[in-house]
mmCIF file of C-alpha atoms in Angstrom:
data_model
loop_
_atom_site.group_PDB
_atom_site.id
_atom_site.type_symbol
_atom_site.label_atom_id
_atom_site.label_comp_id
_atom_site.label_asym_id
_atom_site.label_seq_id
_atom_site.Cartn_x
_atom_site.Cartn_y
_atom_site.Cartn_z
ATOM 1 C CA MET A 1 0.000 0.000 0.000
ATOM 2 C CA ALA A 2 2.791 2.389 0.967
ATOM 3 C CA GLU A 3 4.712 1.301 -2.096
ATOM 4 C CA HIS A 4 1.748 2.078 -4.317
ATOM 5 C CA TRP A 5 1.343 5.552 -2.765
ATOM 6 C CA ARG A 6 4.983 6.382 -3.402
ATOM 7 C CA HIS A 7 4.593 5.615 -7.090
ATOM 8 C CA GLU A 8 1.389 7.708 -7.510
ATOM 9 C CA ARG A 9 2.393 10.963 -5.792
ATOM 10 C CA ALA A 10 3.612 13.951 -7.882
ATOM 11 C CA GLU A 11 7.260 14.816 -7.986
ATOM 12 C CA PRO A 12 8.171 18.227 -6.437
ATOM 13 C CA VAL A 13 8.931 21.114 -8.863
ATOM 14 C CA ALA A 14 12.422 22.460 -8.674
ATOM 15 C CA VAL A 15 12.558 26.055 -7.386
ATOM 16 C CA GLY A 16 16.190 26.373 -6.611
ATOM 17 C CA PRO A 17 19.173 27.045 -8.852
ATOM 18 C CA PRO A 18 18.979 25.939 -12.475
ATOM 19 C CA ARG A 19 19.726 22.357 -13.167
ATOM 20 C CA ARG A 20 23.220 21.353 -14.050
ATOM 21 C CA GLY A 21 22.075 20.291 -17.462
ATOM 22 C CA MET A 22 21.519 23.956 -18.588
ATOM 23 C CA SER A 23 24.198 25.711 -20.560
ATOM 24 C CA ARG A 24 26.040 28.726 -19.173
ATOM 25 C CA SER A 25 24.309 31.176 -21.591
ATOM 26 C CA GLU A 26 20.908 29.750 -20.658
ATOM 27 C CA ARG A 27 21.659 30.234 -16.995
ATOM 28 C CA MET A 28 22.755 33.855 -17.638
ATOM 29 C CA ARG A 29 19.571 34.627 -19.596
ATOM 30 C CA LEU A 30 17.471 33.165 -16.818
ATOM 31 C CA GLU A 31 19.304 35.251 -14.206
ATOM 32 C CA ARG A 32 18.872 38.460 -16.218
ATOM 33 C CA SER A 33 15.151 37.771 -16.583
ATOM 34 C CA ARG A 34 14.834 37.305 -12.829
ATOM 35 C CA ARG A 35 16.711 40.535 -12.127
ATOM 36 C CA LYS A 36 14.432 42.459 -14.536
ATOM 37 C CA ARG A 37 11.342 41.071 -12.852
ATOM 38 C CA ARG A 38 12.669 42.012 -9.430
ATOM 39 C CA MET A 39 13.621 45.512 -10.658
ATOM 40 C CA ALA A 40 10.215 46.110 -12.310
ATOM 41 C CA GLY A 41 8.460 45.044 -9.151
ATOM 42 C CA ALA A 42 10.551 47.385 -7.027
ATOM 43 C CA VAL A 43 9.968 50.329 -9.403
ATOM 44 C CA SER A 44 6.232 49.701 -9.494
ATOM 45 C CA LEU A 45 6.088 49.572 -5.730
ATOM 46 C CA ALA A 46 8.095 52.795 -5.436
ATOM 47 C CA LEU A 47 5.843 54.577 -7.918
ATOM 48 C CA LEU A 48 2.772 53.435 -6.063
ATOM 49 C CA VAL A 49 4.195 54.772 -2.806
ATOM 50 C CA VAL A 50 5.023 58.142 -4.430
ATOM 51 C CA VAL A 51 1.541 58.462 -5.946
ATOM 52 C CA VAL A 52 -0.154 57.624 -2.653
ATOM 53 C CA ILE A 53 2.007 60.120 -0.749
ATOM 54 C CA GLY A 54 1.382 62.809 -3.423
ATOM 55 C CA VAL A 55 -2.358 62.318 -3.384
ATOM 56 C CA VAL A 56 -2.478 62.434 0.393
ATOM 57 C CA PHE A 57 -0.273 65.568 0.509
ATOM 58 C CA LEU A 58 -2.120 67.430 -2.265
ATOM 59 C CA GLY A 59 -5.502 66.549 -0.857
ATOM 60 C CA SER A 60 -4.451 67.651 2.584
ATOM 61 C CA THR A 61 -3.017 70.908 1.245
ATOM 62 C CA LEU A 62 -6.142 71.785 -0.742
ATOM 63 C CA TRP A 63 -8.388 70.833 2.126
ATOM 64 C CA HIS A 64 -6.521 73.039 4.575
ATOM 65 C CA LYS A 65 -6.367 75.920 2.131
ATOM 66 C CA MET A 66 -10.070 75.815 1.376
ATOM 67 C CA PHE A 67 -11.594 74.413 4.517
ATOM 68 C CA GLY A 68 -8.817 74.159 7.047
ATOM 69 C CA ALA A 69 -9.478 74.641 10.699
ATOM 70 C CA SER A 70 -10.014 78.189 11.908
ATOM 71 C CA GLY A 71 -6.697 77.945 13.717
ATOM 72 C CA ASN A 72 -4.916 77.820 10.352
ATOM 73 C CA ASP A 73 -4.643 81.602 10.132
ATOM 74 C CA PHE A 74 -2.132 84.373 9.620
ATOM 75 C CA ALA A 75 -0.902 86.433 12.547
ATOM 76 C CA GLY A 76 0.456 89.965 12.726
ATOM 77 C CA GLU A 77 -0.182 93.240 10.890
ATOM 78 C CA GLY A 78 0.374 91.953 7.368
ATOM 79 C CA LEU A 79 2.973 92.585 4.706
ATOM 80 C CA ASN A 80 1.706 94.870 1.914
ATOM 81 C CA ASP A 81 -1.357 96.898 0.952
ATOM 82 C CA VAL A 82 -3.465 95.403 -1.821
ATOM 83 C CA VAL A 83 -6.772 96.326 -3.489
ATOM 84 C CA ILE A 84 -9.392 93.600 -3.973
ATOM 85 C CA GLN A 85 -12.806 93.696 -5.623
ATOM 86 C CA VAL A 86 -16.098 92.519 -4.190
ATOM 87 C CA HIS A 87 -18.426 91.732 -7.084
ATOM 88 C CA ASP A 88 -22.156 92.213 -7.089
ATOM 89 C CA GLY A 89 -23.756 89.047 -5.719
ATOM 90 C CA ASP A 90 -20.574 87.664 -4.126
ATOM 91 C CA SER A 91 -21.229 85.304 -1.236
ATOM 92 C CA THR A 92 -19.069 85.321 1.881
ATOM 93 C CA THR A 93 -17.274 82.254 0.551
ATOM 94 C CA ALA A 94 -16.650 83.986 -2.793
ATOM 95 C CA ILE A 95 -15.204 87.012 -1.001
ATOM 96 C CA GLY A 96 -13.055 84.689 1.079
ATOM 97 C CA GLN A 97 -11.792 83.012 -2.079
ATOM 98 C CA THR A 98 -10.866 86.416 -3.552
ATOM 99 C CA LEU A 99 -8.982 87.261 -0.370
ATOM 100 C CA HIS A 100 -7.241 83.898 -0.375
ATOM 101 C CA ASP A 101 -6.284 84.248 -4.052
ATOM 102 C CA ASN A 102 -4.657 87.586 -3.195
ATOM 103 C CA ASN A 103 -2.815 86.130 -0.184
ATOM 104 C CA VAL A 104 -4.829 88.198 2.275
ATOM 105 C CA VAL A 105 -6.147 85.305 4.386
ATOM 106 C CA ALA A 106 -4.624 81.888 4.958
ATOM 107 C CA THR A 107 -7.818 79.898 4.396
ATOM 108 C CA VAL A 108 -11.286 80.530 3.075
ATOM 109 C CA LYS A 109 -12.855 78.805 6.065
ATOM 110 C CA ALA A 110 -10.995 81.021 8.538
ATOM 111 C CA PHE A 111 -12.493 84.053 6.798
ATOM 112 C CA VAL A 112 -15.988 82.572 6.634
ATOM 113 C CA ASP A 113 -15.839 81.715 10.336
ATOM 114 C CA ALA A 114 -14.674 85.243 11.208
ATOM 115 C CA ALA A 115 -17.358 86.796 8.968
ATOM 116 C CA GLU A 116 -20.082 84.863 10.761
ATOM 117 C CA ARG A 117 -19.036 86.569 13.978
ATOM 118 C CA ASN A 118 -19.302 90.081 12.478
ATOM 119 C CA SER A 119 -22.789 91.346 11.597
ATOM 120 C CA GLY A 120 -21.286 94.127 9.507
ATOM 121 C CA MET A 121 -20.468 91.645 6.725
ATOM 122 C CA THR A 122 -24.139 91.448 5.784
ATOM 123 C CA ALA A 123 -24.036 95.090 4.684
ATOM 124 C CA ILE A 124 -20.873 94.958 2.580
ATOM 125 C CA GLN A 125 -21.343 96.562 -0.843
ATOM 126 C CA PRO A 126 -19.836 95.681 -4.230
ATOM 127 C CA GLY A 127 -16.733 97.714 -4.929
ATOM 128 C CA PHE A 128 -13.000 97.943 -4.306
ATOM 129 C CA TYR A 129 -11.376 97.661 -0.879
ATOM 130 C CA LYS A 130 -7.860 98.245 0.399
ATOM 131 C CA VAL A 131 -6.609 95.461 2.691
ATOM 132 C CA ARG A 132 -3.226 93.937 3.527
ATOM 133 C CA THR A 133 -1.666 90.646 2.593
ATOM 134 C CA GLU A 134 -1.175 87.923 5.218
ATOM 135 C CA ILE A 135 -3.466 89.274 7.933
ATOM 136 C CA PRO A 136 -5.682 87.355 10.374
ATOM 137 C CA ALA A 137 -9.117 86.564 8.974
ATOM 138 C CA ALA A 138 -10.815 88.629 11.692
ATOM 139 C CA ASN A 139 -8.652 91.605 10.672
ATOM 140 C CA ALA A 140 -9.705 91.130 7.044
ATOM 141 C CA VAL A 141 -13.365 91.206 8.079
ATOM 142 C CA GLU A 142 -12.800 94.378 10.102
ATOM 143 C CA ARG A 143 -11.132 96.086 7.166
ATOM 144 C CA LEU A 144 -13.868 95.157 4.715
ATOM 145 C CA THR A 145 -16.555 96.486 7.057
ATOM 146 C CA ASP A 146 -14.648 99.739 7.675
ATOM 147 C CA PRO A 147 -15.911 102.508 5.311
ATOM 148 C CA GLN A 148 -12.389 103.944 5.244
ATOM 149 C CA SER A 149 -11.177 100.843 3.415
ATOM 150 C CA ARG A 150 -13.476 101.488 0.469
ATOM 151 C CA VAL A 151 -11.609 102.925 -2.539
ATOM 152 C CA GLY A 152 -12.517 103.727 -6.128
ATOM 153 C CA LYS A 153 -15.959 105.095 -5.286
ATOM 154 C CA LEU A 154 -17.004 107.670 -7.882
ATOM 155 C CA VAL A 155 -20.089 109.874 -7.573
ATOM 156 C CA ILE A 156 -20.965 112.086 -10.555
ATOM 157 C CA PRO A 157 -23.685 114.646 -9.763
ATOM 158 C CA GLU A 158 -26.273 115.505 -12.370
ATOM 159 C CA GLY A 159 -25.379 118.221 -14.844
ATOM 160 C CA ARG A 160 -21.579 118.034 -14.482
ATOM 161 C CA GLN A 161 -19.366 118.509 -17.520
ATOM 162 C CA LEU A 162 -15.987 116.932 -18.159
ATOM 163 C CA ASP A 163 -13.972 120.026 -17.210
ATOM 164 C CA ASP A 164 -14.019 122.081 -14.027
ATOM 165 C CA VAL A 165 -16.144 125.230 -14.301
ATOM 166 C CA SER A 166 -15.944 128.525 -12.428
ATOM 167 C CA ASP A 167 -18.762 130.738 -11.236
ATOM 168 C CA VAL A 168 -18.160 134.224 -12.610
ATOM 169 C CA LYS A 169 -19.714 135.968 -9.608
ATOM 170 C CA THR A 170 -18.301 133.912 -6.732
ATOM 171 C CA ASN A 171 -15.190 132.360 -8.352
ATOM 172 C CA ALA A 172 -16.307 129.060 -6.853
ATOM 173 C CA VAL A 173 -15.051 126.066 -8.823
ATOM 174 C CA THR A 174 -17.314 123.123 -9.579
ATOM 175 C CA GLU A 175 -15.253 119.993 -10.129
ATOM 176 C CA GLY A 176 -15.701 118.357 -13.506
ATOM 177 C CA ILE A 177 -16.014 114.654 -14.252
ATOM 178 C CA PHE A 178 -12.313 114.271 -15.042
ATOM 179 C CA THR A 179 -11.379 115.725 -11.653
ATOM 180 C CA LEU A 180 -13.901 113.488 -9.898
ATOM 181 C CA ILE A 181 -12.494 110.418 -11.672
ATOM 182 C CA SER A 182 -8.935 111.407 -10.808
ATOM 183 C CA LYS A 183 -9.809 111.771 -7.118
ATOM 184 C CA ALA A 184 -11.642 108.427 -7.116
ATOM 185 C CA THR A 185 -8.521 106.681 -8.413
ATOM 186 C CA CYS A 186 -6.387 107.966 -5.540
ATOM 187 C CA VAL A 187 -5.243 105.256 -3.158
ATOM 188 C CA ASN A 188 -2.413 105.102 -0.632
ATOM 189 C CA LEU A 189 -0.503 101.824 -0.939
ATOM 190 C CA ASP A 190 2.274 101.252 1.568
ATOM 191 C CA GLY A 191 2.650 104.972 2.147
ATOM 192 C CA GLN A 192 2.710 105.930 -1.538
ATOM 193 C CA GLN A 193 -0.204 108.009 -2.856
ATOM 194 C CA GLN A 194 -1.235 106.947 -6.365
ATOM 195 C CA CYS A 195 -3.690 108.869 -8.574
ATOM 196 C CA VAL A 196 -4.487 109.053 -12.283
ATOM 197 C CA PRO A 197 -3.839 112.711 -13.249
ATOM 198 C CA VAL A 198 -6.571 114.752 -14.933
ATOM 199 C CA GLU A 199 -4.139 115.549 -17.736
ATOM 200 C CA GLU A 200 -3.704 111.850 -18.488
ATOM 201 C CA LEU A 201 -7.473 111.329 -18.640
ATOM 202 C CA LYS A 202 -7.769 114.241 -21.077
ATOM 203 C CA ARG A 203 -4.926 112.896 -23.212
ATOM 204 C CA VAL A 204 -6.624 109.520 -23.534
ATOM 205 C CA ALA A 205 -9.973 111.206 -24.277
ATOM 206 C CA GLU A 206 -8.299 113.112 -27.094
ATOM 207 C CA THR A 207 -6.260 110.349 -28.691
ATOM 208 C CA ALA A 208 -7.832 106.929 -28.086
ATOM 209 C CA ALA A 209 -10.066 105.492 -30.798
ATOM 210 C CA PRO A 210 -13.809 105.652 -30.049
ATOM 211 C CA SER A 211 -14.048 101.862 -30.305
ATOM 212 C CA VAL A 212 -11.318 101.435 -27.698
ATOM 213 C CA LEU A 213 -13.113 103.847 -25.373
ATOM 214 C CA GLY A 214 -16.362 101.903 -25.600
ATOM 215 C CA VAL A 215 -18.247 104.657 -27.439
ATOM 216 C CA PRO A 216 -21.656 103.240 -28.466
ATOM 217 C CA GLU A 217 -22.358 102.870 -32.162
ATOM 218 C CA TRP A 218 -24.933 105.675 -32.120
ATOM 219 C CA ALA A 219 -22.294 108.164 -30.929
ATOM 220 C CA VAL A 220 -19.262 107.107 -32.969
ATOM 221 C CA GLN A 221 -19.809 109.473 -35.888
ATOM 222 C CA PRO A 222 -20.281 112.723 -33.898
ATOM 223 C CA VAL A 223 -17.432 111.744 -31.567
ATOM 224 C CA ALA A 224 -15.079 111.102 -34.482
ATOM 225 C CA ALA A 225 -16.127 114.394 -36.095
ATOM 226 C CA MET A 226 -14.704 116.308 -33.105
ATOM 227 C CA GLY A 227 -11.165 115.120 -33.858
ATOM 228 C CA ALA A 228 -8.604 115.361 -31.052
ATOM 229 C CA ASP A 229 -10.809 117.310 -28.637
ATOM 230 C CA HIS A 230 -11.396 115.738 -25.228
ATOM 231 C CA ARG A 231 -14.880 117.282 -25.153
ATOM 232 C CA ARG A 232 -15.947 114.746 -27.773
ATOM 233 C CA LEU A 233 -16.764 112.425 -24.842
ATOM 234 C CA GLU A 234 -19.095 114.936 -23.185
ATOM 235 C CA GLY A 235 -22.393 113.430 -22.077
ATOM 236 C CA LEU A 236 -21.276 109.825 -22.627
ATOM 237 C CA ILE A 237 -20.509 109.282 -18.930
ATOM 238 C CA ALA A 238 -23.827 109.307 -17.112
ATOM 239 C CA PRO A 239 -24.300 110.794 -13.644
ATOM 240 C CA GLY A 240 -24.618 108.382 -10.748
ATOM 241 C CA SER A 241 -22.528 106.218 -8.426
ATOM 242 C CA TRP A 242 -19.788 104.081 -9.950
ATOM 243 C CA ASN A 243 -17.079 101.724 -8.719
ATOM 244 C CA ILE A 244 -13.758 102.105 -10.519
ATOM 245 C CA ASP A 245 -10.551 100.157 -10.103
ATOM 246 C CA PRO A 246 -7.851 102.534 -8.766
ATOM 247 C CA SER A 247 -5.162 100.379 -10.367
ATOM 248 C CA ALA A 248 -6.731 100.409 -13.853
ATOM 249 C CA ALA A 249 -5.177 102.330 -16.744
ATOM 250 C CA PRO A 250 -6.907 105.637 -17.691
ATOM 251 C CA GLN A 251 -8.123 104.152 -20.970
ATOM 252 C CA GLU A 252 -9.699 101.189 -19.196
ATOM 253 C CA THR A 253 -11.355 103.451 -16.621
ATOM 254 C CA LEU A 254 -12.938 105.709 -19.253
ATOM 255 C CA ALA A 255 -14.016 102.746 -21.374
ATOM 256 C CA THR A 256 -15.659 101.062 -18.379
ATOM 257 C CA LEU A 257 -17.607 104.210 -17.514
ATOM 258 C CA ILE A 258 -18.683 104.873 -21.104
ATOM 259 C CA ARG A 259 -19.771 101.268 -21.738
ATOM 260 C CA SER A 260 -21.718 101.146 -18.476
ATOM 261 C CA SER A 261 -23.367 104.490 -19.246
ATOM 262 C CA ALA A 262 -24.304 103.369 -22.765
ATOM 263 C CA SER A 263 -25.895 100.269 -21.276
ATOM 264 C CA GLN A 264 -27.800 102.440 -18.803
ATOM 265 C CA TYR A 265 -29.038 104.716 -21.595
ATOM 266 C CA ALA A 266 -30.109 101.695 -23.646
ATOM 267 C CA HIS A 267 -32.031 100.161 -20.733
ATOM 268 C CA SER A 268 -33.848 103.461 -20.189
ATOM 269 C CA GLY A 269 -35.326 103.180 -23.691
ATOM 270 C CA LEU A 270 -33.327 106.020 -25.252
ATOM 271 C CA LEU A 271 -32.677 104.185 -28.518
ATOM 272 C CA GLU A 272 -36.297 103.243 -29.155
ATOM 273 C CA THR A 273 -37.609 106.678 -28.142
ATOM 274 C CA ALA A 274 -35.140 108.476 -30.401
ATOM 275 C CA THR A 275 -36.198 106.312 -33.344
ATOM 276 C CA ALA A 276 -39.848 107.104 -32.671
ATOM 277 C CA MET A 277 -38.996 110.827 -32.605
ATOM 278 C CA ASN A 278 -37.047 110.541 -35.868
ATOM 279 C CA LEU A 279 -33.889 111.627 -34.044
ATOM 280 C CA SER A 280 -30.648 109.913 -33.116
ATOM 281 C CA PRO A 281 -30.000 108.939 -29.482
ATOM 282 C CA TYR A 282 -27.075 111.363 -29.547
ATOM 283 C CA GLN A 283 -29.365 114.243 -30.536
ATOM 284 C CA VAL A 284 -31.825 113.430 -27.751
ATOM 285 C CA LEU A 285 -28.930 113.254 -25.276
ATOM 286 C CA THR A 286 -27.725 116.661 -26.473
ATOM 287 C CA VAL A 287 -31.212 118.166 -26.071
ATOM 288 C CA ALA A 288 -31.361 116.743 -22.545
ATOM 289 C CA SER A 289 -28.042 118.416 -21.691
ATOM 290 C CA LEU A 290 -29.412 121.788 -22.850
ATOM 291 C CA VAL A 291 -32.560 121.245 -20.809
ATOM 292 C CA GLN A 292 -30.394 120.454 -17.766
ATOM 293 C CA ARG A 293 -28.346 123.628 -18.058
ATOM 294 C CA GLU A 294 -31.080 126.027 -19.138
ATOM 295 C CA SER A 295 -33.822 125.410 -16.590
ATOM 296 C CA LYS A 296 -35.024 124.046 -13.295
ATOM 297 C CA PRO A 297 -36.636 120.584 -13.080
ATOM 298 C CA GLU A 298 -40.163 121.982 -12.996
ATOM 299 C CA ASP A 299 -39.565 123.629 -16.390
ATOM 300 C CA PHE A 300 -37.605 120.810 -18.072
ATOM 301 C CA ALA A 301 -40.456 119.614 -20.298
ATOM 302 C CA LYS A 302 -41.337 123.154 -21.449
ATOM 303 C CA VAL A 303 -37.736 124.012 -22.307
ATOM 304 C CA ALA A 304 -37.453 120.770 -24.278
ATOM 305 C CA ARG A 305 -40.507 121.827 -26.266
ATOM 306 C CA VAL A 306 -38.965 125.248 -26.985
ATOM 307 C CA ILE A 307 -35.865 123.530 -28.343
ATOM 308 C CA TYR A 308 -37.823 121.270 -30.673
ATOM 309 C CA ASN A 309 -40.051 124.167 -31.804
ATOM 310 C CA ARG A 310 -37.061 126.323 -32.689
ATOM 311 C CA LEU A 311 -35.325 123.479 -34.512
ATOM 312 C CA ALA A 312 -38.513 122.786 -36.480
ATOM 313 C CA GLU A 313 -38.631 126.424 -37.619
ATOM 314 C CA ASN A 314 -34.894 126.478 -38.466
ATOM 315 C CA ARG A 315 -34.192 129.119 -35.829
ATOM 316 C CA THR A 316 -30.936 129.339 -33.949
ATOM 317 C CA LEU A 317 -31.344 128.217 -30.350
ATOM 318 C CA GLU A 318 -29.415 131.167 -28.867
ATOM 319 C CA PHE A 319 -28.672 129.581 -25.497
ATOM 320 C CA ASP A 320 -26.136 131.282 -23.229
ATOM 321 C CA SER A 321 -25.239 127.891 -21.755
ATOM 322 C CA THR A 322 -23.775 126.831 -25.112
ATOM 323 C CA VAL A 323 -21.667 129.995 -25.214
ATOM 324 C CA ASN A 324 -20.303 129.428 -21.715
ATOM 325 C CA TYR A 325 -19.644 125.725 -22.187
ATOM 326 C CA PRO A 326 -16.231 125.877 -23.951
ATOM 327 C CA LEU A 327 -15.282 128.787 -21.668
ATOM 328 C CA ASP A 328 -15.631 126.485 -18.634
ATOM 329 C CA ARG A 329 -17.695 128.937 -16.669
ATOM 330 C CA ILE A 330 -21.152 129.343 -15.151
ATOM 331 C CA GLU A 331 -23.001 132.564 -15.909
ATOM 332 C CA VAL A 332 -26.657 133.390 -16.485
ATOM 333 C CA ALA A 333 -25.930 136.006 -19.131
ATOM 334 C CA THR A 334 -23.214 136.517 -21.748
ATOM 335 C CA THR A 335 -21.679 139.500 -23.511
ATOM 336 C CA ASP A 336 -21.900 140.439 -27.170
ATOM 337 C CA GLY A 337 -18.262 139.418 -27.514
ATOM 338 C CA ASP A 338 -18.943 135.996 -25.995
ATOM 339 C CA ARG A 339 -21.944 135.421 -28.234
ATOM 340 C CA GLY A 340 -19.928 136.370 -31.286
ATOM 341 C CA GLN A 341 -17.280 133.650 -30.800
ATOM 342 C CA LEU A 342 -17.367 130.940 -33.422
ATOM 343 C CA THR A 343 -17.210 127.596 -31.595
ATOM 344 C CA PRO A 344 -18.809 124.217 -32.321
ATOM 345 C CA TRP A 345 -21.165 124.863 -29.394
ATOM 346 C CA ASN A 346 -22.214 128.513 -29.778
ATOM 347 C CA THR A 347 -25.894 128.313 -30.757
ATOM 348 C CA TYR A 348 -26.024 132.052 -31.405
ATOM 349 C CA VAL A 349 -23.888 131.616 -34.527
ATOM 350 C CA GLN A 350 -24.231 127.901 -35.259
ATOM 351 C CA PRO A 351 -27.597 126.575 -36.470
ATOM 352 C CA GLY A 352 -29.121 123.465 -34.917
ATOM 353 C CA LEU A 353 -27.828 121.654 -31.874
ATOM 354 C CA PRO A 354 -24.317 122.130 -30.465
ATOM 355 C CA ALA A 355 -21.650 119.695 -31.654
ATOM 356 C CA THR A 356 -21.820 117.650 -28.425
ATOM 357 C CA PRO A 357 -23.866 117.567 -25.247
ATOM 358 C CA ILE A 358 -22.767 120.285 -22.840
ATOM 359 C CA CYS A 359 -23.059 118.190 -19.658
ATOM 360 C CA SER A 360 -24.182 114.821 -18.349
ATOM 361 C CA PRO A 361 -27.962 115.230 -18.042
ATOM 362 C CA SER A 362 -30.071 113.823 -15.241
ATOM 363 C CA LYS A 363 -32.781 111.222 -15.783
ATOM 364 C CA PRO A 364 -35.540 113.860 -15.438
ATOM 365 C CA ALA A 365 -33.839 116.022 -18.077
ATOM 366 C CA LEU A 366 -33.492 113.021 -20.376
ATOM 367 C CA LEU A 367 -37.140 112.125 -19.814
ATOM 368 C CA ALA A 368 -38.156 115.713 -20.690
ATOM 369 C CA ALA A 369 -36.154 115.500 -23.921
ATOM 370 C CA GLU A 370 -37.966 112.267 -24.739
ATOM 371 C CA GLN A 371 -41.388 113.527 -23.663
ATOM 372 C CA PRO A 372 -41.539 117.324 -24.149
ATOM 373 C CA ALA A 373 -44.556 119.305 -22.991
ATOM 374 C CA GLU A 374 -47.209 120.351 -25.492
ATOM 375 C CA GLY A 375 -46.967 124.017 -26.487
ATOM 376 C CA ASP A 376 -46.027 126.475 -29.228
ATOM 377 C CA TRP A 377 -43.450 128.442 -27.196
ATOM 378 C CA LEU A 378 -40.356 129.816 -28.897
ATOM 379 C CA TYR A 379 -38.893 131.928 -26.081
ATOM 380 C CA PHE A 380 -38.334 131.702 -22.351
ATOM 381 C CA VAL A 381 -36.507 133.732 -19.755
ATOM 382 C CA THR A 382 -36.004 133.476 -15.999
ATOM 383 C CA ILE A 383 -37.322 136.700 -14.470
ATOM 384 C CA ASP A 384 -36.376 136.539 -10.778
ATOM 385 C CA LEU A 385 -33.860 135.055 -8.374
ATOM 386 C CA GLN A 386 -36.401 132.454 -7.279
ATOM 387 C CA GLY A 387 -36.173 130.874 -10.729
ATOM 388 C CA THR A 388 -39.564 131.879 -12.115
ATOM 389 C CA THR A 389 -39.473 131.317 -15.876
ATOM 390 C CA LEU A 390 -41.901 132.776 -18.411
ATOM 391 C CA PHE A 391 -42.604 131.099 -21.763
ATOM 392 C CA THR A 392 -44.106 132.721 -24.853
ATOM 393 C CA ARG A 393 -44.279 132.490 -28.616
ATOM 394 C CA ASP A 394 -44.582 136.241 -29.119
ATOM 395 C CA TYR A 395 -41.231 138.017 -29.493
ATOM 396 C CA ASN A 396 -42.460 141.388 -28.183
ATOM 397 C CA GLU A 397 -43.808 139.706 -25.096
ATOM 398 C CA HIS A 398 -40.453 138.017 -24.696
ATOM 399 C CA LEU A 399 -38.722 141.420 -24.809
ATOM 400 C CA THR A 400 -41.032 142.628 -22.054
ATOM 401 C CA ASN A 401 -40.120 139.574 -19.982
ATOM 402 C CA ILE A 402 -36.418 140.300 -20.516
ATOM 403 C CA GLU A 403 -36.908 143.847 -19.190
ATOM 404 C CA LEU A 404 -38.561 142.384 -16.111
ATOM 405 C CA ALA A 405 -35.600 140.069 -15.620
ATOM 406 C CA GLN A 406 -33.238 143.022 -15.900
ATOM 407 C CA ARG A 407 -35.193 145.041 -13.310
ATOM 408 C CA ASN A 408 -35.033 142.068 -10.953
ATOM 409 C CA GLY A 409 -31.262 141.801 -11.352
ATOM 410 C CA VAL A 410 -31.314 138.443 -13.132
ATOM 411 C CA LEU A 411 -29.978 139.811 -16.415
ATOM 412 C CA ASP A 412 -27.523 142.610 -17.050
ATOM 413 C CA SER A 413 -29.337 145.620 -18.504
ATOM 414 C CA ALA A 414 -26.408 146.177 -20.873
ATOM 415 C CA ARG A 415 -27.180 142.888 -22.609
#
C-alpha cells in the first residue's frame, strides 16, 4: 500500500538554482530575466508609494487651504497693501476666495468663520477695498466692514461737464467729471499716494479710438467728427454712483464708464424713443443736456418743447449755456463778444444743436427730452432770483419779460 502511494504521488517542482544540465548562456539569460522582474516590481512599488504620498499631501493641502481649521490663520499686521474687488452678488465664501487668491487670508474657512461673527459683513457693498496681505481673517473682516477701506468710489452729480467750471460771480469752482475720476482713483498703498492725473485722462480722451473707449455705435460718428478734442466724450458718462478700479489704466477706466453708461441709456429706452422721434439717441442726449443747463426741473419739459419748436422752424437756439460751455464757466448772461465767438457749441452763430452735449444730463432732463410738454413756445426767460421762468411764442412779449428780468437783477441791462 505504501509502495503504491509512493509511485502515484507527484514529484516536487524544482525552485532552486537551475539544473546542471543547462548551458552557461541559458543560466545567464534566466538570471537576467529574474533581475528584470525584481527591478520592475521594485519600481512599481516605489511609484505606487510616491503616488499615494502625493495624493495624500495634495488633498491635505487643498483641504486646509479651502476648509482648514479656523486655527490655520495668519498672525500679525500683514505685509503689503493690496486692493481687492467685491463683485455684485458675491457670497461670503466667494469674497473669502478672492482674499485667499490675493494672499490676504490663509484659508477661506478662517475668513468665513470670522465673517459669521461680524454682523457688519451682511451690509458689505460691491466695490473695491484696500486690505493687507497675510493678515488674520478677523482683521480682514474688520477692514472690509470699515468705510475707510473702500476705494474707487465715484459719484458724478447731475449736470456736471468733463472740465471744471468757475462761477463768474463767486469764483467758486465746480469739479468736472475728469477731476472726480482722478480723485476716485487715488489710493495710498504702503505709504505711496497713487492717482491718475486729470491731464492723463484728457490725453486719452483726445487720442484713443472711439471703439477702444467703448463709445456706443450711435455716438461714434459725432465723436469722431470732433477730432482730437477731449470734449468729444461729453455726455457719454452718465451721472450716478460708480465703482472704478484705482489700479486700472486711464483708458480702461474711461471705457468702463462709457460702456456702463451706454448700457444704462439703452435700458432706459433712449434708442427706441429716439427712433420714434425721428432723431438719433445722440441728438436726444444733447437736447437733454441743454434742458439740464437752461432750466429748473419743474420747467424741463417746457424748455425741451422750446428747443424742438425752434429746430422745427430752423431758428438758432441762442442759449447762453452753449456759449459758456467751452469757456468752462457758469453765468446766467453773456456779452456780445462771448456770443460772437465761433465755436462748435455757440448756438447764437451755429444753427441746430451744439456739436456735443454740454453736460451729463439727469434722468428727469433726459425724460423731458424724450417727452416734451405740449406748447407752441419759442422763447423763455427766468425773471427773478427764485427761478420763475416765463414762456411765450410772441417776441415782443419776450422782450417785455427780458426787461422784467433786468429790473429784478437776473440779467444785465447792458445785454
